[in-house]
mmCIF file of C-alpha atoms in Angstrom:
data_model
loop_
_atom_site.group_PDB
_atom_site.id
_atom_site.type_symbol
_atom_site.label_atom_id
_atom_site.label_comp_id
_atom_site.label_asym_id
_atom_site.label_seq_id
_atom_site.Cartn_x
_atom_site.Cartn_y
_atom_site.Cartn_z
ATOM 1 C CA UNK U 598 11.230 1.424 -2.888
ATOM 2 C CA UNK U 599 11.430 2.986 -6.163
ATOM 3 C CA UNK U 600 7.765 2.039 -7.107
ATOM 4 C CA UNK U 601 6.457 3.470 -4.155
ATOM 5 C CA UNK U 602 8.461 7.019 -4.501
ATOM 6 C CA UNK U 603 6.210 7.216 -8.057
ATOM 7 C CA UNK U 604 3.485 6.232 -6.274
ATOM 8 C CA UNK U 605 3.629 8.926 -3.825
ATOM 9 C CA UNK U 606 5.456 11.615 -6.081
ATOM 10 C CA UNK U 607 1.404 11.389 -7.535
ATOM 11 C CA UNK U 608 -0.389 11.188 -4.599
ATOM 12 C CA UNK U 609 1.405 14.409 -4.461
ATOM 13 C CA UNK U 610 0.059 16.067 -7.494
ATOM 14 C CA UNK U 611 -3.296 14.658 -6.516
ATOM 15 C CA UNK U 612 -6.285 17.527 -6.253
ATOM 16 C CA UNK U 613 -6.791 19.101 -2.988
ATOM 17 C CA UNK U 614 -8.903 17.040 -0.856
ATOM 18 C CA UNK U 615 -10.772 20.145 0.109
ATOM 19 C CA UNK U 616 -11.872 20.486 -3.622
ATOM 20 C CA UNK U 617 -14.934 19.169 -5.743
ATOM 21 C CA UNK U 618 -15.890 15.761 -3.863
ATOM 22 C CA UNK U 619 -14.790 13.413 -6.535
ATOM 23 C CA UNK U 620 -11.848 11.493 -6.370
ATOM 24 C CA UNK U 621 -10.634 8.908 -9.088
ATOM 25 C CA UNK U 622 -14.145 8.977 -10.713
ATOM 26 C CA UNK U 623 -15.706 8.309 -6.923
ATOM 27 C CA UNK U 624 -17.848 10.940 -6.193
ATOM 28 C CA UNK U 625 -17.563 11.334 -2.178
ATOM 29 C CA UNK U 626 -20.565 13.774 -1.736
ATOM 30 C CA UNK U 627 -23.237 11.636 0.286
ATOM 31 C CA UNK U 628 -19.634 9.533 2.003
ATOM 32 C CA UNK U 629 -20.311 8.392 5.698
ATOM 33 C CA UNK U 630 -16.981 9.887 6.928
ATOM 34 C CA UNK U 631 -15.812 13.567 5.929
ATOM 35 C CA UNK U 632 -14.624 13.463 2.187
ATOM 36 C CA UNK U 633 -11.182 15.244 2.692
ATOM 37 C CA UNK U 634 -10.301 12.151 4.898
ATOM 38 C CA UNK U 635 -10.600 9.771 1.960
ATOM 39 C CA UNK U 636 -6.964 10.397 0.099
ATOM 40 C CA UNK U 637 -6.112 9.496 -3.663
ATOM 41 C CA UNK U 638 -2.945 6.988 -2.475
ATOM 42 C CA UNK U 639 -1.318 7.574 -6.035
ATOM 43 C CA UNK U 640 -2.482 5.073 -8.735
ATOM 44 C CA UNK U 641 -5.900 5.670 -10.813
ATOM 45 C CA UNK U 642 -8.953 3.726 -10.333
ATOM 46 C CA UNK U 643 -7.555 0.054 -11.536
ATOM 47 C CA UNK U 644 -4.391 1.187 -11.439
ATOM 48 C CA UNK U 645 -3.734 -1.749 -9.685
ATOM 49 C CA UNK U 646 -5.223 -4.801 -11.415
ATOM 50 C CA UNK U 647 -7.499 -6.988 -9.150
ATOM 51 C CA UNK U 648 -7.571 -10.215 -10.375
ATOM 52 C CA UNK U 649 -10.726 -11.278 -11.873
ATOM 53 C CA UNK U 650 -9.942 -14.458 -13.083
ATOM 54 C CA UNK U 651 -6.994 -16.098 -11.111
ATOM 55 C CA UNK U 652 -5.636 -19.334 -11.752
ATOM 56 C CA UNK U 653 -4.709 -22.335 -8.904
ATOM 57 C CA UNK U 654 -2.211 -24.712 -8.932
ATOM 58 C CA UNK U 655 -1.975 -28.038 -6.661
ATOM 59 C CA UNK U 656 0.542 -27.459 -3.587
ATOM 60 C CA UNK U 657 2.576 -30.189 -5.213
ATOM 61 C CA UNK U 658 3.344 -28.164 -8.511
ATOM 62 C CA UNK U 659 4.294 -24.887 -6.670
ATOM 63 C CA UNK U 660 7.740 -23.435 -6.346
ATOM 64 C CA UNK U 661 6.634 -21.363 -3.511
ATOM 65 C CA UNK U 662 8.832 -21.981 -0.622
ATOM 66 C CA UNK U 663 8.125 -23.128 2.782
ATOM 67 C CA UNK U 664 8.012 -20.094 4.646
ATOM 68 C CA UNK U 665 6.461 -17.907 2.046
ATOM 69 C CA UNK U 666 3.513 -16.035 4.313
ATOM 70 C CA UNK U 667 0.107 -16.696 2.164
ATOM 71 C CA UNK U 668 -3.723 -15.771 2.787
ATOM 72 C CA UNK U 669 -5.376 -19.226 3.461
ATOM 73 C CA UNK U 670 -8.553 -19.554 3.250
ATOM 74 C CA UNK U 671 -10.695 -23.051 3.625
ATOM 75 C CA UNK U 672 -14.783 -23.215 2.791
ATOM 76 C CA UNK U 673 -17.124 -25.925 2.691
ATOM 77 C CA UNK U 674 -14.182 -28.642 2.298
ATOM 78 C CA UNK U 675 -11.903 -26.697 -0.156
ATOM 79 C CA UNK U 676 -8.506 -24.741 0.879
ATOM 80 C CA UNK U 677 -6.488 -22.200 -1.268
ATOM 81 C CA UNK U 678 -3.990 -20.152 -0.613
ATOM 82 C CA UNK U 679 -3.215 -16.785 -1.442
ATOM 83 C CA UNK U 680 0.924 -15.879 -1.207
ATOM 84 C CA UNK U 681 1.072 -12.200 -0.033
ATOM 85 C CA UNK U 682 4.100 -11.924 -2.906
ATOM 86 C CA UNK U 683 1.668 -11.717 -5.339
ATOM 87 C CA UNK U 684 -1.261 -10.146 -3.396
ATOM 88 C CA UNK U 685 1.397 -7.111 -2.925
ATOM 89 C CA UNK U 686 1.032 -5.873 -6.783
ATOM 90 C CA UNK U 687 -2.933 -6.954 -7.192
ATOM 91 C CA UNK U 688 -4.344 -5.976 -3.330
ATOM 92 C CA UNK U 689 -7.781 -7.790 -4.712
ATOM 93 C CA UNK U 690 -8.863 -11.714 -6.009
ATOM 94 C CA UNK U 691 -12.395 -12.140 -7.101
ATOM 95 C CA UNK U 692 -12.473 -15.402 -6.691
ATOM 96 C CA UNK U 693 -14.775 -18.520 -6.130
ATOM 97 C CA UNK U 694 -13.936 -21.157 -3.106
ATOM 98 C CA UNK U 695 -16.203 -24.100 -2.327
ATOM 99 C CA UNK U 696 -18.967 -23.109 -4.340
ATOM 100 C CA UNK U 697 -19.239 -19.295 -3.095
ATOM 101 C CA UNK U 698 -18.020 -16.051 -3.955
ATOM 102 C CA UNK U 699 -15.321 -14.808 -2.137
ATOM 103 C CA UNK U 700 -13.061 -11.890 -2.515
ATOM 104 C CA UNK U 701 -9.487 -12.288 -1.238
ATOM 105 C CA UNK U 702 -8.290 -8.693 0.149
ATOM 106 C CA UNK U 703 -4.783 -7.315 1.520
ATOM 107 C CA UNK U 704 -3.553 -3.609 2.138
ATOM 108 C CA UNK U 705 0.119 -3.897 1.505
ATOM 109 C CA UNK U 706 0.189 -0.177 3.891
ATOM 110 C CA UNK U 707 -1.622 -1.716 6.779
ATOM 111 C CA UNK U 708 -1.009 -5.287 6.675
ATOM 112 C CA UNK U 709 -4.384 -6.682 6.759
ATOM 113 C CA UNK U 710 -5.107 -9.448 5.088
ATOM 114 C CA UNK U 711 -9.233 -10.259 5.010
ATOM 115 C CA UNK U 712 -11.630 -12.614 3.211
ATOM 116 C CA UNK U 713 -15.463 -11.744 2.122
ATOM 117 C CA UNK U 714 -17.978 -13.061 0.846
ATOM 118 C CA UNK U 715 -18.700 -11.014 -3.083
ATOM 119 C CA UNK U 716 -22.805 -11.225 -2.303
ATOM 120 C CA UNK U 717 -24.948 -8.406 -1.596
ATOM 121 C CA UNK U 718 -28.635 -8.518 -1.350
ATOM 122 C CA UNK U 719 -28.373 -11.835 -3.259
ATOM 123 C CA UNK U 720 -26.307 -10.961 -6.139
ATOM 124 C CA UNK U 721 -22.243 -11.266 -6.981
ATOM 125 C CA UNK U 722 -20.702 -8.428 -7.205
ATOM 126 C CA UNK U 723 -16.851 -7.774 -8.685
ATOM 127 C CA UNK U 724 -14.620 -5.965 -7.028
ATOM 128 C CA UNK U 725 -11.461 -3.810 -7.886
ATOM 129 C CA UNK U 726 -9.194 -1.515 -6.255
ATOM 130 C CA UNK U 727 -9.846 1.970 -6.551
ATOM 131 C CA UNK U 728 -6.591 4.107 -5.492
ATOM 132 C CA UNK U 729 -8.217 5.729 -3.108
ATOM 133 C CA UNK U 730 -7.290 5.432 1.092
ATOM 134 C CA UNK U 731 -9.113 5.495 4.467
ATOM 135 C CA UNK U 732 -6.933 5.720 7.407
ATOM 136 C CA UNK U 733 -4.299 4.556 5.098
ATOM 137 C CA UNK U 734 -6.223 1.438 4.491
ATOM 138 C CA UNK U 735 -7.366 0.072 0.600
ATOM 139 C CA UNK U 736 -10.624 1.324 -0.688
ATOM 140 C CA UNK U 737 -12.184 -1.036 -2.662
ATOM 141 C CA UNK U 738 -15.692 -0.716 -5.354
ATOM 142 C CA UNK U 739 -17.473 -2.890 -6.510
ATOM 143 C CA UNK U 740 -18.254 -2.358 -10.159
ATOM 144 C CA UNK U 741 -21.792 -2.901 -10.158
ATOM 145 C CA UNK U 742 -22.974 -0.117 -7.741
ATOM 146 C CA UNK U 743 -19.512 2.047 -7.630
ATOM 147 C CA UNK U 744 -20.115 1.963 -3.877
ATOM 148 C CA UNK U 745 -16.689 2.431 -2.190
ATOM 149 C CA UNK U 746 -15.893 -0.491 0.460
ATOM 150 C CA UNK U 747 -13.203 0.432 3.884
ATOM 151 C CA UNK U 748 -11.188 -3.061 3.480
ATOM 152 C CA UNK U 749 -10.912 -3.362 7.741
ATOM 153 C CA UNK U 750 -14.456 -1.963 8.209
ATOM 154 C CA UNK U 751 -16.079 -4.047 5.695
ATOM 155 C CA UNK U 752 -18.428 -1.083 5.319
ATOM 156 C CA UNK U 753 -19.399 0.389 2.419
ATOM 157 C CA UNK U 754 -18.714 4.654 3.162
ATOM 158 C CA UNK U 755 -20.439 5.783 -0.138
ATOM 159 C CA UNK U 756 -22.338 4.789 -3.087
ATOM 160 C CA UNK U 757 -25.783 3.122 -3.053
ATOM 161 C CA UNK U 758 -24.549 0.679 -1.024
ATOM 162 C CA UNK U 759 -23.260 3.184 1.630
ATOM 163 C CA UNK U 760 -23.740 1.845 5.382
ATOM 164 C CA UNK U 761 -24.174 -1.940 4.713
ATOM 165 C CA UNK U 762 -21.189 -4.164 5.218
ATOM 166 C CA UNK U 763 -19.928 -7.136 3.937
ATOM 167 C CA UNK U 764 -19.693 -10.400 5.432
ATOM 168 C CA UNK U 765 -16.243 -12.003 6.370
ATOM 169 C CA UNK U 766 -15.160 -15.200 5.559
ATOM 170 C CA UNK U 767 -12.434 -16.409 7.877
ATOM 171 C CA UNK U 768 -8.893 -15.962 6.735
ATOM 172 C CA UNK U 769 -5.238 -17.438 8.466
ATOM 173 C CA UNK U 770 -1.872 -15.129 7.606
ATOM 174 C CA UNK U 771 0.650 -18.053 8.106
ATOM 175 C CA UNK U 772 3.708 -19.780 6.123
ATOM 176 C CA UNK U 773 3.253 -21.993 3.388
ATOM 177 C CA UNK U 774 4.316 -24.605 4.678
ATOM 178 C CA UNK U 775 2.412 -24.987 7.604
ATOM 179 C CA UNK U 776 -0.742 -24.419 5.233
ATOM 180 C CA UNK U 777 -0.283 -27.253 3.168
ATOM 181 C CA UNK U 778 0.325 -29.390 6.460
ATOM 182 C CA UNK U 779 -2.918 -28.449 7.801
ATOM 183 C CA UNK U 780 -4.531 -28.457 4.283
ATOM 184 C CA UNK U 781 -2.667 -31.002 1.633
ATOM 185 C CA UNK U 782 -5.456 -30.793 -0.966
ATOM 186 C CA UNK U 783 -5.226 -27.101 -0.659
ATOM 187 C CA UNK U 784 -4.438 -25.209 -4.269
ATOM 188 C CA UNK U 785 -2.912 -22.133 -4.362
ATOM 189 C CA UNK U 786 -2.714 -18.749 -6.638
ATOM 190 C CA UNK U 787 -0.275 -19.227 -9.315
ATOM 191 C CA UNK U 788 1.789 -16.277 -10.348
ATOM 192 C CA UNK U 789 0.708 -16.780 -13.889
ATOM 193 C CA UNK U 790 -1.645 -13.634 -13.543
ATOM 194 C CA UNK U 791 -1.230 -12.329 -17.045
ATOM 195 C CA UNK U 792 0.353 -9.070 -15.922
ATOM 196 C CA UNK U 793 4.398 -8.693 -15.599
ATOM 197 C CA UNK U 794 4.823 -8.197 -12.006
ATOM 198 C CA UNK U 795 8.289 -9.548 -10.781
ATOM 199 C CA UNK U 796 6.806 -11.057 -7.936
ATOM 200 C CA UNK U 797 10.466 -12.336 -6.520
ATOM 201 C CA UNK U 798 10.392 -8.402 -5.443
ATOM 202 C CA UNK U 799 8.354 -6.666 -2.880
ATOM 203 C CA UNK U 800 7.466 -2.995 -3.686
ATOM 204 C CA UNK U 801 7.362 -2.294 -0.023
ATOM 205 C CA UNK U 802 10.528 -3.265 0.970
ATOM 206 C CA UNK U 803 11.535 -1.880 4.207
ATOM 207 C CA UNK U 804 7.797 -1.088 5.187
ATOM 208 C CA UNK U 805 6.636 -3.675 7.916
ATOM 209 C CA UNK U 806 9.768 -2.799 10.048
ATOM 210 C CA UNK U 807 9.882 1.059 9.730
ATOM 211 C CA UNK U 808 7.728 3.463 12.121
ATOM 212 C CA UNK U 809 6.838 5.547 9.203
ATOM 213 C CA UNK U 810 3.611 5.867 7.556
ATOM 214 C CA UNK U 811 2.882 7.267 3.906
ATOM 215 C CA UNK U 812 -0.289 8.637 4.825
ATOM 216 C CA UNK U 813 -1.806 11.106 7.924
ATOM 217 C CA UNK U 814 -3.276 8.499 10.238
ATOM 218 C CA UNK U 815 -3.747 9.413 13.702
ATOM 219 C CA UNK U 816 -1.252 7.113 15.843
ATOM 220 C CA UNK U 817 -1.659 5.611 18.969
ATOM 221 C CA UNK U 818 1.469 5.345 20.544
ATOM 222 C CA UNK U 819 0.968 2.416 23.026
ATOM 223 C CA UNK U 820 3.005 0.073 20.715
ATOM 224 C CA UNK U 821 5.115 0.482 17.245
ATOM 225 C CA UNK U 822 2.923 1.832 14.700
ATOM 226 C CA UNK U 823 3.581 -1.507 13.035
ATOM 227 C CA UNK U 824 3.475 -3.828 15.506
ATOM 228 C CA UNK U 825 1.729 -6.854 14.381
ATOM 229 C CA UNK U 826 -1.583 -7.086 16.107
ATOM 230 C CA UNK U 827 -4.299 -9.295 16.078
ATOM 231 C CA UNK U 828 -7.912 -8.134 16.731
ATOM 232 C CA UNK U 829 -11.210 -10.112 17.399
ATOM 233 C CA UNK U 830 -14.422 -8.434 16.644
ATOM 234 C CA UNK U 831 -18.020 -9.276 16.493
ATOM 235 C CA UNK U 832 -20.355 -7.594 14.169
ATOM 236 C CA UNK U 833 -17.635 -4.646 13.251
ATOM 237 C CA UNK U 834 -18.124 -3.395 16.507
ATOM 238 C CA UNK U 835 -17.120 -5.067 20.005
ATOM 239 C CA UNK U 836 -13.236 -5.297 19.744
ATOM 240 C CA UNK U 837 -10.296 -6.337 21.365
ATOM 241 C CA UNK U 838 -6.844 -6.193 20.527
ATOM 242 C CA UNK U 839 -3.535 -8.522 21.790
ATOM 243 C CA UNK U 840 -0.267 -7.105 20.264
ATOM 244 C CA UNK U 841 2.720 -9.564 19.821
ATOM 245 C CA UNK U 842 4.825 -7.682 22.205
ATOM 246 C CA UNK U 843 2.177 -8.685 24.992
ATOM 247 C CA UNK U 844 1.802 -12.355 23.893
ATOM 248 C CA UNK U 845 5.415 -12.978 23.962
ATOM 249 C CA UNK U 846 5.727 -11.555 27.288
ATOM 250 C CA UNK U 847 2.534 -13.380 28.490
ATOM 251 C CA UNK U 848 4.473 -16.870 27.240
ATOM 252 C CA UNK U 849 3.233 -16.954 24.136
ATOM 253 C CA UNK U 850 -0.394 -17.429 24.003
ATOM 254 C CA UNK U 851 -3.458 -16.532 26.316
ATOM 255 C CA UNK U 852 -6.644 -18.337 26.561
ATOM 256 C CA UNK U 853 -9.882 -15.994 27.641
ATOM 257 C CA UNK U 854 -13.427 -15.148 27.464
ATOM 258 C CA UNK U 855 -14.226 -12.658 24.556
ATOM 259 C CA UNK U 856 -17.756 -11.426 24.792
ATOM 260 C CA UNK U 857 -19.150 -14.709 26.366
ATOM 261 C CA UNK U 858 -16.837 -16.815 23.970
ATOM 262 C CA UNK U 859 -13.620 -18.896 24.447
ATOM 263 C CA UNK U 860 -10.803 -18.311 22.237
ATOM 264 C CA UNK U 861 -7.279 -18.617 22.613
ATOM 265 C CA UNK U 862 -4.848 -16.445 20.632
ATOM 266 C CA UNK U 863 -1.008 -17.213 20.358
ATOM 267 C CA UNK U 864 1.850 -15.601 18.726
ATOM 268 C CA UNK U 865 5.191 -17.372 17.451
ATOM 269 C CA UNK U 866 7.556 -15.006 17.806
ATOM 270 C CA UNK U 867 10.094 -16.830 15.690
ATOM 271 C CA UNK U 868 8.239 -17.478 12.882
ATOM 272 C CA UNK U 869 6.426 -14.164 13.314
ATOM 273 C CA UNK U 870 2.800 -15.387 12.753
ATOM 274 C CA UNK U 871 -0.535 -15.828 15.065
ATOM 275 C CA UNK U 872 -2.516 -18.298 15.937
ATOM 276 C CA UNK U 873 -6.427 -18.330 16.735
ATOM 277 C CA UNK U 874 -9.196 -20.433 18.012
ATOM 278 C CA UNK U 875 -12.616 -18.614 18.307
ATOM 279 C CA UNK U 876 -16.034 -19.476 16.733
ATOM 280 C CA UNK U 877 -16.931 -18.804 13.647
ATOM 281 C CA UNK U 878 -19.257 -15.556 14.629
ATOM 282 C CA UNK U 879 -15.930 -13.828 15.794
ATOM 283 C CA UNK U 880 -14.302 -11.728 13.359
ATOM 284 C CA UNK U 881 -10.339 -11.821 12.916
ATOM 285 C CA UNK U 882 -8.452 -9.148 11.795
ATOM 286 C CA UNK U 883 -4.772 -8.756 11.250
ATOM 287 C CA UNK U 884 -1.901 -6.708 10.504
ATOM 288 C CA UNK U 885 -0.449 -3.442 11.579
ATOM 289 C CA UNK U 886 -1.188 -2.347 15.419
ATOM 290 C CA UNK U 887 -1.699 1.724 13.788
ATOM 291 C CA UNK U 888 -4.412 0.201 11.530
ATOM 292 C CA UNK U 889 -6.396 -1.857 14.169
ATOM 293 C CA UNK U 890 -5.946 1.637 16.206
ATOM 294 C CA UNK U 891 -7.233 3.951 13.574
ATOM 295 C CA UNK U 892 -10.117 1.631 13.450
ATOM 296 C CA UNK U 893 -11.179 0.312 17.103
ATOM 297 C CA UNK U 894 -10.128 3.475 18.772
ATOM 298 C CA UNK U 895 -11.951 2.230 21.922
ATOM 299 C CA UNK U 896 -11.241 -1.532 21.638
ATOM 300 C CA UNK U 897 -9.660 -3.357 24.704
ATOM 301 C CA UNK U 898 -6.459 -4.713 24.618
ATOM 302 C CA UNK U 899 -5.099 -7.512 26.296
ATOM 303 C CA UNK U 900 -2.100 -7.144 28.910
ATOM 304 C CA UNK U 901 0.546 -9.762 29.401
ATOM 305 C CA UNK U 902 0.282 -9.885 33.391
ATOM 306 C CA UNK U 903 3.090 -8.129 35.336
ATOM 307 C CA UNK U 904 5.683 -10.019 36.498
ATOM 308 C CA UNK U 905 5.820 -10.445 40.515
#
């Protein structure tokens, strides 16, 4: 925890948000939400290091263990996986998958873990991480238009971009090793990143289990502010939400009607990860039930039915 008491010790020393719009270089003038809402989290622009040129490995030459929880993500034939131990110190991989552009996301503060596709209007952009939170979720830029990008929104809040949103490319949160049994060509990241990160050690220890968050967020209290929680969504706006809490009680899993569509959504509550079938048109987002809140305010959630 040690990192993150620096981290926050600055965040502390940070100008007032009700000062000169401009935050880490960001200027937050023409921003789509009220500037004093978007918070310096601590580090400088790129004071976390996005990776801009990763490396892969084949799952056979990995140390990674089993149950190590990764970002998988498969495109036109071609599976990779990202382990959340590294994404922890990096947040952002600008990355190519199956001939695309894709940037591999994950907020560390609101366990989200998302996958998008870097065009816009045509053209590739880079992406980096610029210090700066929204609803205690990651802010990210892209470098060629310094627009500044909500990570769960997909929506770019300022910057010339401001108002469009970026498209999502579907992304699993599950162990290893049940990755490389549904993928065995898959690759994944390697931890050779060129920066010393001890990536044995997470800088959030303690984190996913507390009820404490770092930043002001307005809380719904239905559930544990980090209750894991999956969420469905088509075109950023119709949501629903199904806690674990309610799929455990429900048996496990439901199968429903979503806007017209069938999906089923599960939840292993030993091995603490989801488990989703829905077209490709539905969005899925997961991590922290306080973050899908502070998003999807008015969302639906499902119920586990009450016993007789």
């Amino acid at each position: 925890m040690k990192t993150l008491s620096i981290l926050f010790a600055l965040a502390l020393l940070a100008p007032s948000v009700g000062a000169e719009p401009v935050r880490n270089g960001f200027d937050l003038s023409g921003a789509s939400v009220p500037a004093e809402q978007i918070l310096a989290g601590g580090p400088p622009r790129d004071g976390i290091p996005a990776l801009d040129h990763p490396t892969h490995m084949a799952a056979a030459t990995s140390a990674w263990r089993d149950e190590e929880i990764v970002l998988g993500v498969a495109r036109d034939g071609e599976a990779r996986a990202y382990p959340v131990a590294i994404l922890n110190w990096h947040e952002l991989v600008n990355d190519t998958l199956g001939g695309d552009p894709i940037l591999v996301s994950f907020c560390p503060l609101c366990g989200t873990g998302l996958a998008f596709d870097r065009r816009i209007g045509g053209k590739t952009r880079t992406f980096g991480v610029s210090g700066l939170l929204f609803r205690s979720d990651l802010l990210m830029f892209d470098r060629e238009s310094e627009s500044l990008w909500s990570q769960i929104s997909a929506e770019a809040l300022s910057g010339p971009q401001r108002g469009e949103r970026l498209r999502l490319v579907r992304a699993r949160m599950m162990e290893w090793g049940a990755w490389k049994r549904a993928h065995p060509d898959t690759t994944i990241l390697s931890p050779e990143t060129g920066h010393r990160r001890d990536y044995g050690r997470s800088p959030y220890q303690g984190y996913a289990t507390s009820d404490e968050t770092y930043f002001p967020v307005k809380l719904d209290p239905r559930y544990h502010p980090k209750m894991p929680t999956l969420g469905l969504r088509i075109a950023g706006r119709a949501a629903r939400a199904y806690p674990a809490s309610e799929l455990v009680q429900a048996g496990g899993s439901v199968s429903e009607r979503f806007l017209g569509h069938r999906v089923r959504v599960g939840y292993d509550g030993d091995r603490q990860v989801f488990e989703v079938e829905a077209p490709a048109e539905i969005e899925v987002i997961e991590g922290f039930w306080f973050a899908w809140a502070a998003f999807h305010p008015s969302a639906t959630v499902f119920r586990a039915p009450a016993d007789d």
